[in-house]
Coordinates of C-alpha atoms in Angstrom, one line a residue:
X1 CA -19.8 2.8 26.9
X2 CA -20.5 0.2 29.6
X3 CA -23.7 0.8 31.6
X4 CA -23.5 -2.1 34.1
X5 CA -20.6 -0.9 36.2
X6 CA -19.3 2.2 37.9
X7 CA -15.8 1.2 36.7
X8 CA -16.3 3.4 33.6
X9 CA -16.2 6.5 35.8
X10 CA -13.0 5.6 37.6
X11 CA -9.9 7.8 37.0
X12 CA -7.8 6.8 33.9
X13 CA -5.5 3.8 34.6
X14 CA -3.1 4.7 31.8
X15 CA -0.3 7.3 31.4
X16 CA -1.2 10.2 29.1
X17 CA 0.6 11.2 25.9
X18 CA 2.7 13.8 27.7
X19 CA 4.3 11.1 30.0
X20 CA 5.2 9.0 27.0
X21 CA 6.8 11.8 25.1
X22 CA 8.8 12.9 28.2
X23 CA 9.8 9.3 28.9
X24 CA 11.3 9.0 25.3
X25 CA 13.1 12.4 25.5
X26 CA 14.5 12.0 29.0
X27 CA 15.9 8.5 28.2
X28 CA 18.8 10.3 26.6
X29 CA 21.2 11.7 29.1
X30 CA 21.8 15.1 27.6
X31 CA 18.2 16.3 27.0
X32 CA 15.6 18.4 28.8
X33 CA 11.9 18.7 28.8
X34 CA 9.5 21.7 29.2
X35 CA 6.0 20.6 30.1
X36 CA 4.0 23.5 28.6
X37 CA 0.9 23.5 30.8
X38 CA -0.5 24.2 34.2
X39 CA 1.5 23.4 37.3
X40 CA -0.8 20.6 38.4
X41 CA -0.6 18.9 35.0
X42 CA 3.2 19.1 35.2
X43 CA 3.2 17.7 38.7
X44 CA 1.2 14.6 37.7
X45 CA 3.6 13.9 34.9
X46 CA 6.7 14.5 37.1
X47 CA 5.3 12.1 39.8
X48 CA 4.8 9.3 37.3
X49 CA 8.2 9.8 35.7
X50 CA 9.9 9.8 39.1
X51 CA 8.6 6.3 39.7
X52 CA 11.6 5.3 37.5
X53 CA 14.2 7.8 38.8
X54 CA 14.1 10.8 41.1
X55 CA 17.0 12.5 39.3
X56 CA 14.8 13.1 36.2
X57 CA 13.2 16.1 37.9
X58 CA 16.5 17.9 37.4
X59 CA 15.9 17.9 33.7
X60 CA 12.1 18.5 33.8
X61 CA 10.6 22.1 33.7
X62 CA 7.2 23.6 33.6
X63 CA 5.9 26.8 32.0
X64 CA 3.4 27.1 34.9
X65 CA 0.6 28.2 32.7
X66 CA -1.9 30.5 34.4
X67 CA -5.3 32.0 33.3
X68 CA -3.8 35.0 31.4
X69 CA -1.5 32.7 29.4
X70 CA -4.6 30.9 28.1
X71 CA -5.6 34.2 26.6
X72 CA -2.3 35.7 25.4
X73 CA -0.3 32.5 24.8
X74 CA 2.8 30.9 26.3
X75 CA 5.4 32.2 23.8
X76 CA 7.2 34.5 26.2
X77 CA 7.6 31.8 28.8
X78 CA 9.1 29.4 26.3
X79 CA 11.5 32.1 25.1
X80 CA 12.6 32.8 28.6
X81 CA 13.4 29.2 29.4
X82 CA 15.3 28.6 26.1
X83 CA 17.4 31.7 26.7
X84 CA 18.2 30.6 30.3
X85 CA 19.1 27.1 29.2
X86 CA 21.4 28.5 26.5
X87 CA 23.1 30.6 29.1
X88 CA 23.4 28.1 31.9
X89 CA 23.4 24.7 30.2
X90 CA 25.0 25.2 26.7
X91 CA 25.8 21.4 26.5
X92 CA 22.1 20.5 26.3
X93 CA 21.6 18.5 23.1
X94 CA 17.9 19.0 22.9
X95 CA 14.9 20.7 24.6
X96 CA 11.5 19.2 24.0
X97 CA 8.5 21.5 24.5
X98 CA 5.5 19.2 25.3
X99 CA 2.2 21.1 25.1
X100 CA -0.6 19.9 27.4
X101 CA -4.4 19.8 26.6
X102 CA -5.2 23.2 27.9
X103 CA -2.6 25.1 25.9
X104 CA -3.4 23.0 22.8
X105 CA -7.1 23.9 23.1
X106 CA -6.4 27.6 22.8
X107 CA -4.6 27.1 19.5
X108 CA -1.2 28.5 20.7
X109 CA 1.2 27.9 17.8
X110 CA 4.1 26.5 19.9
X111 CA 5.8 25.0 16.9
X112 CA 5.8 28.3 15.1
X113 CA 7.2 30.0 18.2
X114 CA 10.0 27.5 18.5
X115 CA 10.9 27.6 14.8
X116 CA 11.1 31.4 14.8
X117 CA 13.5 31.7 17.7
X118 CA 17.1 32.6 17.2
X119 CA 18.7 29.8 19.1
X120 CA 21.8 27.7 19.4
X121 CA 19.9 25.1 21.5
X122 CA 18.0 22.5 19.4
X123 CA 14.3 22.5 20.3
X124 CA 11.4 20.4 19.2
X125 CA 7.7 21.1 19.9
X126 CA 5.0 18.4 20.2
X127 CA 1.3 18.6 21.0
X128 CA 1.3 16.0 23.8
X129 CA -2.1 16.5 25.4
X130 CA -3.9 13.5 26.9
X131 CA -7.0 14.4 24.9
X132 CA -5.2 13.3 21.7
X133 CA -3.4 10.2 22.8
X134 CA -2.0 8.0 25.5
X135 CA 1.6 7.1 26.5
X136 CA 2.4 5.0 23.5
X137 CA 1.4 7.7 21.0
X138 CA 3.5 10.3 22.8
X139 CA 6.5 8.0 23.1
X140 CA 6.5 7.2 19.3
X141 CA 5.9 10.9 18.3
X142 CA 8.8 12.1 20.4
X143 CA 11.2 9.3 19.3
X144 CA 10.5 10.0 15.6
X145 CA 10.9 13.8 16.2
X146 CA 14.3 13.2 17.7
X147 CA 15.3 10.9 14.8
X148 CA 14.3 13.6 12.4
X149 CA 16.4 16.1 14.2
X150 CA 19.5 13.9 13.7
X151 CA 19.1 14.0 9.9
X152 CA 20.2 10.4 9.5
X153 CA 21.6 9.1 6.2
X154 CA 22.1 5.6 4.7
X155 CA 25.3 3.9 5.9
X156 CA 28.0 2.6 3.4
X157 CA 29.5 0.3 6.0
X158 CA 26.6 -1.8 7.3
X159 CA 27.5 -4.7 9.6
X160 CA 25.7 -7.8 8.3
X161 CA 25.0 -9.3 11.8
X162 CA 24.3 -6.0 13.6
X163 CA 20.8 -5.3 14.9
X164 CA 19.1 -2.4 16.7
X165 CA 16.2 -2.9 19.2
X166 CA 13.3 -0.4 18.7
X167 CA 10.3 0.0 21.0
X168 CA 12.1 -0.3 24.3
X169 CA 11.0 1.8 27.3
X170 CA 13.0 2.0 30.5
X171 CA 9.9 3.2 32.5
X172 CA 8.2 -0.2 32.5
X173 CA 8.8 -2.6 35.4
X174 CA 11.8 -5.0 34.9
X175 CA 12.8 -3.2 31.7
X176 CA 16.5 -3.0 32.6
X177 CA 16.6 -6.7 33.3
X178 CA 14.6 -7.5 30.1
X179 CA 17.1 -5.6 28.0
X180 CA 20.1 -7.3 29.5
X181 CA 18.5 -10.7 28.8
X182 CA 17.7 -9.8 25.2
X183 CA 21.2 -8.5 24.6
X184 CA 22.6 -11.7 26.1
X185 CA 20.5 -13.9 23.9
X186 CA 21.5 -11.9 20.8
X187 CA 25.2 -12.1 21.6
X188 CA 25.1 -15.8 22.5
X189 CA 23.4 -16.5 19.1
X190 CA 26.2 -14.8 17.3
X191 CA 24.6 -11.4 16.4
X192 CA 26.1 -8.0 17.0
X193 CA 24.1 -5.7 19.3
X194 CA 23.7 -2.1 18.0
X195 CA 21.7 0.6 19.6
X196 CA 18.5 0.5 21.7
X197 CA 16.9 4.0 21.7
X198 CA 15.1 4.5 25.0
X199 CA 17.8 2.8 27.0
X200 CA 18.8 5.2 29.7
X201 CA 22.3 6.6 29.7
X202 CA 23.0 6.9 25.9
X203 CA 23.3 10.3 24.3
X204 CA 21.3 11.7 21.5
X205 CA 24.4 11.9 19.3
X206 CA 24.8 8.1 19.5
X207 CA 21.7 7.8 17.3
X208 CA 24.0 8.6 14.4
X209 CA 25.2 4.9 14.7
X210 CA 21.7 3.5 14.0
X211 CA 22.2 3.1 10.3
X212 CA 25.2 0.8 10.8
X213 CA 22.8 -2.1 11.7
X214 CA 21.5 -4.4 9.0
X215 CA 18.2 -4.9 10.8
X216 CA 15.9 -3.0 13.2
X217 CA 14.0 -5.3 15.5
X218 CA 10.7 -3.9 16.8
X219 CA 10.2 -5.5 20.2
X220 CA 7.1 -3.4 20.9
X221 CA 5.0 -2.2 17.9
X222 CA 3.1 0.2 20.2
X223 CA 6.4 2.0 21.0
X224 CA 8.7 1.4 18.1
X225 CA 6.9 0.8 14.8
X226 CA 6.8 4.4 13.7
X227 CA 10.5 4.8 14.3
X228 CA 11.2 1.7 12.3
X229 CA 9.1 3.0 9.4
X230 CA 10.9 6.4 9.5
X231 CA 14.3 4.7 9.5
X232 CA 13.3 2.5 6.6
X233 CA 12.3 5.6 4.6
X234 CA 15.4 7.7 5.4
X235 CA 18.2 5.1 5.7
X236 CA 16.8 2.1 3.8
X237 CA 17.1 -0.2 6.8
X238 CA 14.9 -3.2 6.9
X239 CA 12.9 -3.9 10.0
X240 CA 11.1 -6.9 11.5
X241 CA 8.3 -6.8 14.1
X242 CA 9.5 -9.5 16.5
X243 CA 7.9 -8.7 19.9
X244 CA 9.7 -9.5 23.2
X245 CA 9.6 -13.3 23.7
X246 CA 8.2 -15.0 26.7
X247 CA 8.9 -18.7 27.4
X248 CA 11.4 -21.1 25.9
X249 CA 9.6 -21.8 22.7
X250 CA 9.1 -18.1 21.8
X251 CA 12.7 -17.3 22.7
X252 CA 14.2 -19.8 20.3
X253 CA 11.7 -18.9 17.5
X254 CA 12.6 -15.2 18.1
X255 CA 16.3 -15.8 17.5
X256 CA 15.6 -18.1 14.5
X257 CA 13.4 -15.4 12.8
X258 CA 16.2 -12.8 13.3
X259 CA 18.6 -15.2 11.5
X260 CA 16.1 -15.6 8.7
X261 CA 15.8 -11.8 8.2
X262 CA 19.6 -11.4 8.2
X263 CA 20.1 -14.6 6.1
X264 CA 22.5 -15.7 8.9
X265 CA 22.2 -19.0 10.7
X266 CA 22.2 -18.2 14.5
X267 CA 24.4 -20.3 16.8
X268 CA 21.9 -21.8 19.1
X269 CA 23.8 -24.8 20.4
X270 CA 24.7 -23.3 23.8
X271 CA 21.3 -21.7 24.2
X272 CA 19.4 -24.9 23.4
X273 CA 21.4 -26.7 26.2
X274 CA 20.6 -23.9 28.6
X275 CA 16.9 -24.0 27.6
X276 CA 16.7 -27.8 28.1
X277 CA 18.1 -27.4 31.6
X278 CA 15.7 -24.6 32.4
X279 CA 12.7 -26.7 31.2
X280 CA 13.8 -29.6 33.3
X281 CA 14.2 -27.5 36.4
X282 CA 10.8 -25.8 35.8
X283 CA 9.1 -29.2 35.4
X284 CA 10.6 -30.4 38.7
X285 CA 9.6 -27.3 40.6
X286 CA 6.0 -27.3 39.3
X287 CA 5.7 -31.0 39.8
X288 CA 6.8 -30.6 43.5
X289 CA 4.3 -27.8 43.9
X290 CA 1.4 -30.0 42.6
X291 CA 2.4 -32.7 45.1
X292 CA 2.1 -30.2 47.9
X293 CA -1.1 -28.3 46.7
X294 CA -3.8 -30.9 46.0
X295 CA -5.7 -30.5 42.7
X296 CA -3.8 -27.3 41.8
X297 CA -5.5 -25.5 38.9
X298 CA -5.2 -22.0 37.5
X299 CA -8.7 -21.0 36.7
X300 CA -7.7 -17.9 34.7
X301 CA -4.9 -15.5 33.9
X302 CA -5.8 -11.8 33.8
X303 CA -3.4 -9.7 31.7
X304 CA -3.5 -5.9 31.9
X305 CA -0.6 -5.3 29.5
X306 CA 0.0 -3.5 26.2
X307 CA -1.7 -5.5 23.4
X308 CA 1.4 -7.1 21.9
X309 CA 2.9 -7.9 25.2
X310 CA -0.4 -9.4 26.4
X311 CA -0.6 -11.5 23.2
X312 CA 2.9 -12.9 23.6
X313 CA 2.4 -13.7 27.3
X314 CA -0.9 -15.4 26.6
X315 CA 0.8 -17.6 24.0
X316 CA 3.5 -18.5 26.5
X317 CA 1.0 -19.4 29.2
X318 CA -1.0 -21.6 26.8
X319 CA 2.1 -23.6 25.9
X320 CA 3.5 -23.6 29.4
X321 CA 3.4 -26.1 32.2
X322 CA 1.0 -24.1 34.4
X323 CA -2.2 -25.3 32.6
X324 CA -4.1 -22.1 32.8
X325 CA -7.8 -22.7 31.8
X326 CA -8.7 -19.3 30.5
X327 CA -6.7 -16.2 29.6
X328 CA -8.3 -12.7 29.5
X329 CA -6.9 -9.4 28.6
X330 CA -8.4 -6.8 30.9
X331 CA -8.4 -3.0 31.2
X332 CA -9.7 -0.3 33.5
X333 CA -12.0 -2.2 35.9
X334 CA -13.2 -5.1 33.7
X335 CA -12.1 -7.8 36.2
X336 CA -14.7 -10.4 37.0
X337 CA -15.1 -12.3 40.3
X338 CA -13.4 -15.6 40.7
X339 CA -15.6 -18.7 40.8
X340 CA -14.7 -21.4 43.3
X341 CA -11.3 -21.7 45.1
X342 CA -9.0 -22.1 42.2
X343 CA -6.0 -19.9 41.9
X344 CA -5.7 -17.1 39.3
X345 CA -2.8 -15.2 37.8
X346 CA -2.9 -11.4 37.6
X347 CA -0.2 -9.8 35.5
X348 CA -0.6 -6.0 35.4
X349 CA -0.7 -3.0 37.8
X350 CA -1.2 -2.4 41.5
X351 CA -4.5 -0.8 40.6
X352 CA -5.6 -4.1 39.1
X353 CA -4.5 -5.8 42.2
X354 CA -6.8 -3.6 44.3
X355 CA -9.8 -4.0 42.0
X356 CA -9.5 -7.7 41.7
X357 CA -9.3 -8.4 45.4
X358 CA -9.7 -12.1 46.3
X359 CA -6.2 -12.0 47.9
X360 CA -6.4 -15.6 49.1
X361 CA -6.4 -17.0 45.6
X362 CA -4.6 -14.4 43.4
X363 CA -1.0 -14.5 42.3
X364 CA -0.1 -10.9 41.4
X365 CA 3.0 -9.9 39.4
X366 CA 3.6 -6.3 38.5
X367 CA 4.4 -6.0 34.8
X368 CA 3.0 -2.7 33.8
X369 CA 3.5 0.7 35.6
X370 CA 6.0 0.3 38.4
X371 CA 4.3 0.0 41.8
X372 CA 7.3 1.0 43.9
X373 CA 10.9 2.2 44.0
X374 CA 12.2 -0.7 46.0
X375 CA 12.6 -3.6 43.5
X376 CA 15.3 -5.8 41.9
X377 CA 17.0 -3.6 39.4
X378 CA 17.7 -6.3 36.9
X379 CA 14.8 -8.6 37.3
X380 CA 13.4 -10.1 34.1
X381 CA 10.6 -12.2 32.8
X382 CA 11.7 -12.4 29.1
X383 CA 13.8 -15.0 27.4
X384 CA 15.2 -18.1 29.0
X385 CA 16.3 -16.6 32.3
X386 CA 13.0 -14.6 32.5
X387 CA 10.8 -17.6 32.1
X388 CA 12.5 -19.3 35.0
X389 CA 12.1 -16.2 37.1
X390 CA 8.4 -15.9 36.3
X391 CA 7.7 -19.6 37.2
X392 CA 9.8 -19.3 40.3
X393 CA 7.8 -16.3 41.5
X394 CA 4.4 -18.0 40.8
X395 CA 5.5 -21.1 42.7
X396 CA 6.6 -19.1 45.7
X397 CA 3.4 -17.1 45.8
X398 CA 1.2 -20.3 45.5
X399 CA 3.1 -21.9 48.3
X400 CA 2.6 -18.9 50.5
X401 CA -1.1 -18.7 49.8
X402 CA -1.5 -22.4 50.4
X403 CA 0.3 -22.4 53.8
X404 CA -1.7 -19.4 54.9
X405 CA -4.8 -21.2 54.0
X406 CA -3.7 -24.3 56.0
X407 CA -2.9 -22.1 59.0
X408 CA -6.3 -20.5 58.9
X409 CA -8.0 -23.9 58.9
X410 CA -6.2 -25.2 62.0
X411 CA -8.4 -25.3 65.1
X412 CA -7.7 -22.7 67.8

């Protein structure tokens, strides 16, 4: 534990396991979630989930656990909700009962309660308290539980160029745009796009199509590795850990590695032309920026991102045109002060933005935990299009900061 800063006592900056499990389940259009815990705990989870979409609350329920329930258990409340859902929403494909810390601590056998019910409605029960894990653990546990419920079998008609994307989460900023770019790249390279569990709008039944793919691509090990391992065991599907690519170099290597795993040469001619044009445009934009802003340097880049995402972004920045001197992965209040008047990049959350301060020299881009409902729906920072978008945003923010600085220095 750190002893030189009050930051260690600040509220948690991450989502808890219950949020992750609920995010995975509610990504399927015909599912519902029961947050088995106190009202206040359910309210916090609902608030975070609604940062993605307000309509999710229509499929989100709470058992409203009170003090007597901590003594006598929550079984009766769970039974009441299951019976009511069976009566009013018989088309529900799955109900996930997610147990919070308080109910988990009393030893309530929620799984036993659910398994002993006479029900036509499929139900899964997960211990999803924040004491035992964060968002990523909850997401993976729920996704694997749903895959198990589907009882998937090996496919006799595997498409040799078909791939699935595992480890996608629609609750991260720019996720919709990122997925569109990844699908575009795969299609342009001659691959066939299969399913992407976690993509909002698909039904649970569509998971039956997963085994048709020749390869599962894990674009985020923190979210998709356990699902890939389960599918390997049950269906024999091979998988490759190929995290979401940032920058031109990573993007082309990503497609080439997929081709190697499938023993299929990707068609990269068109994408290479597109990449060359993008690199030329970026070089011109950054060159013009350096002519306007004298001695432009990026002293550091601070990345408050999931580990794999941070690693790939750091690699892209090191090989990019921005010439960042130092790259740091930060978390929960570990931001240092900026030395001198150089510019810094901050890729993370709005909480990071507030902690870092130094607004006159910091370029902030939200890439983890959405900070508002008003945003471009299909914005992306991945792939070829995404790298151009990222550089464009950095250039625009630097110009704004520079002109504001010049205005402040003018005599009154």
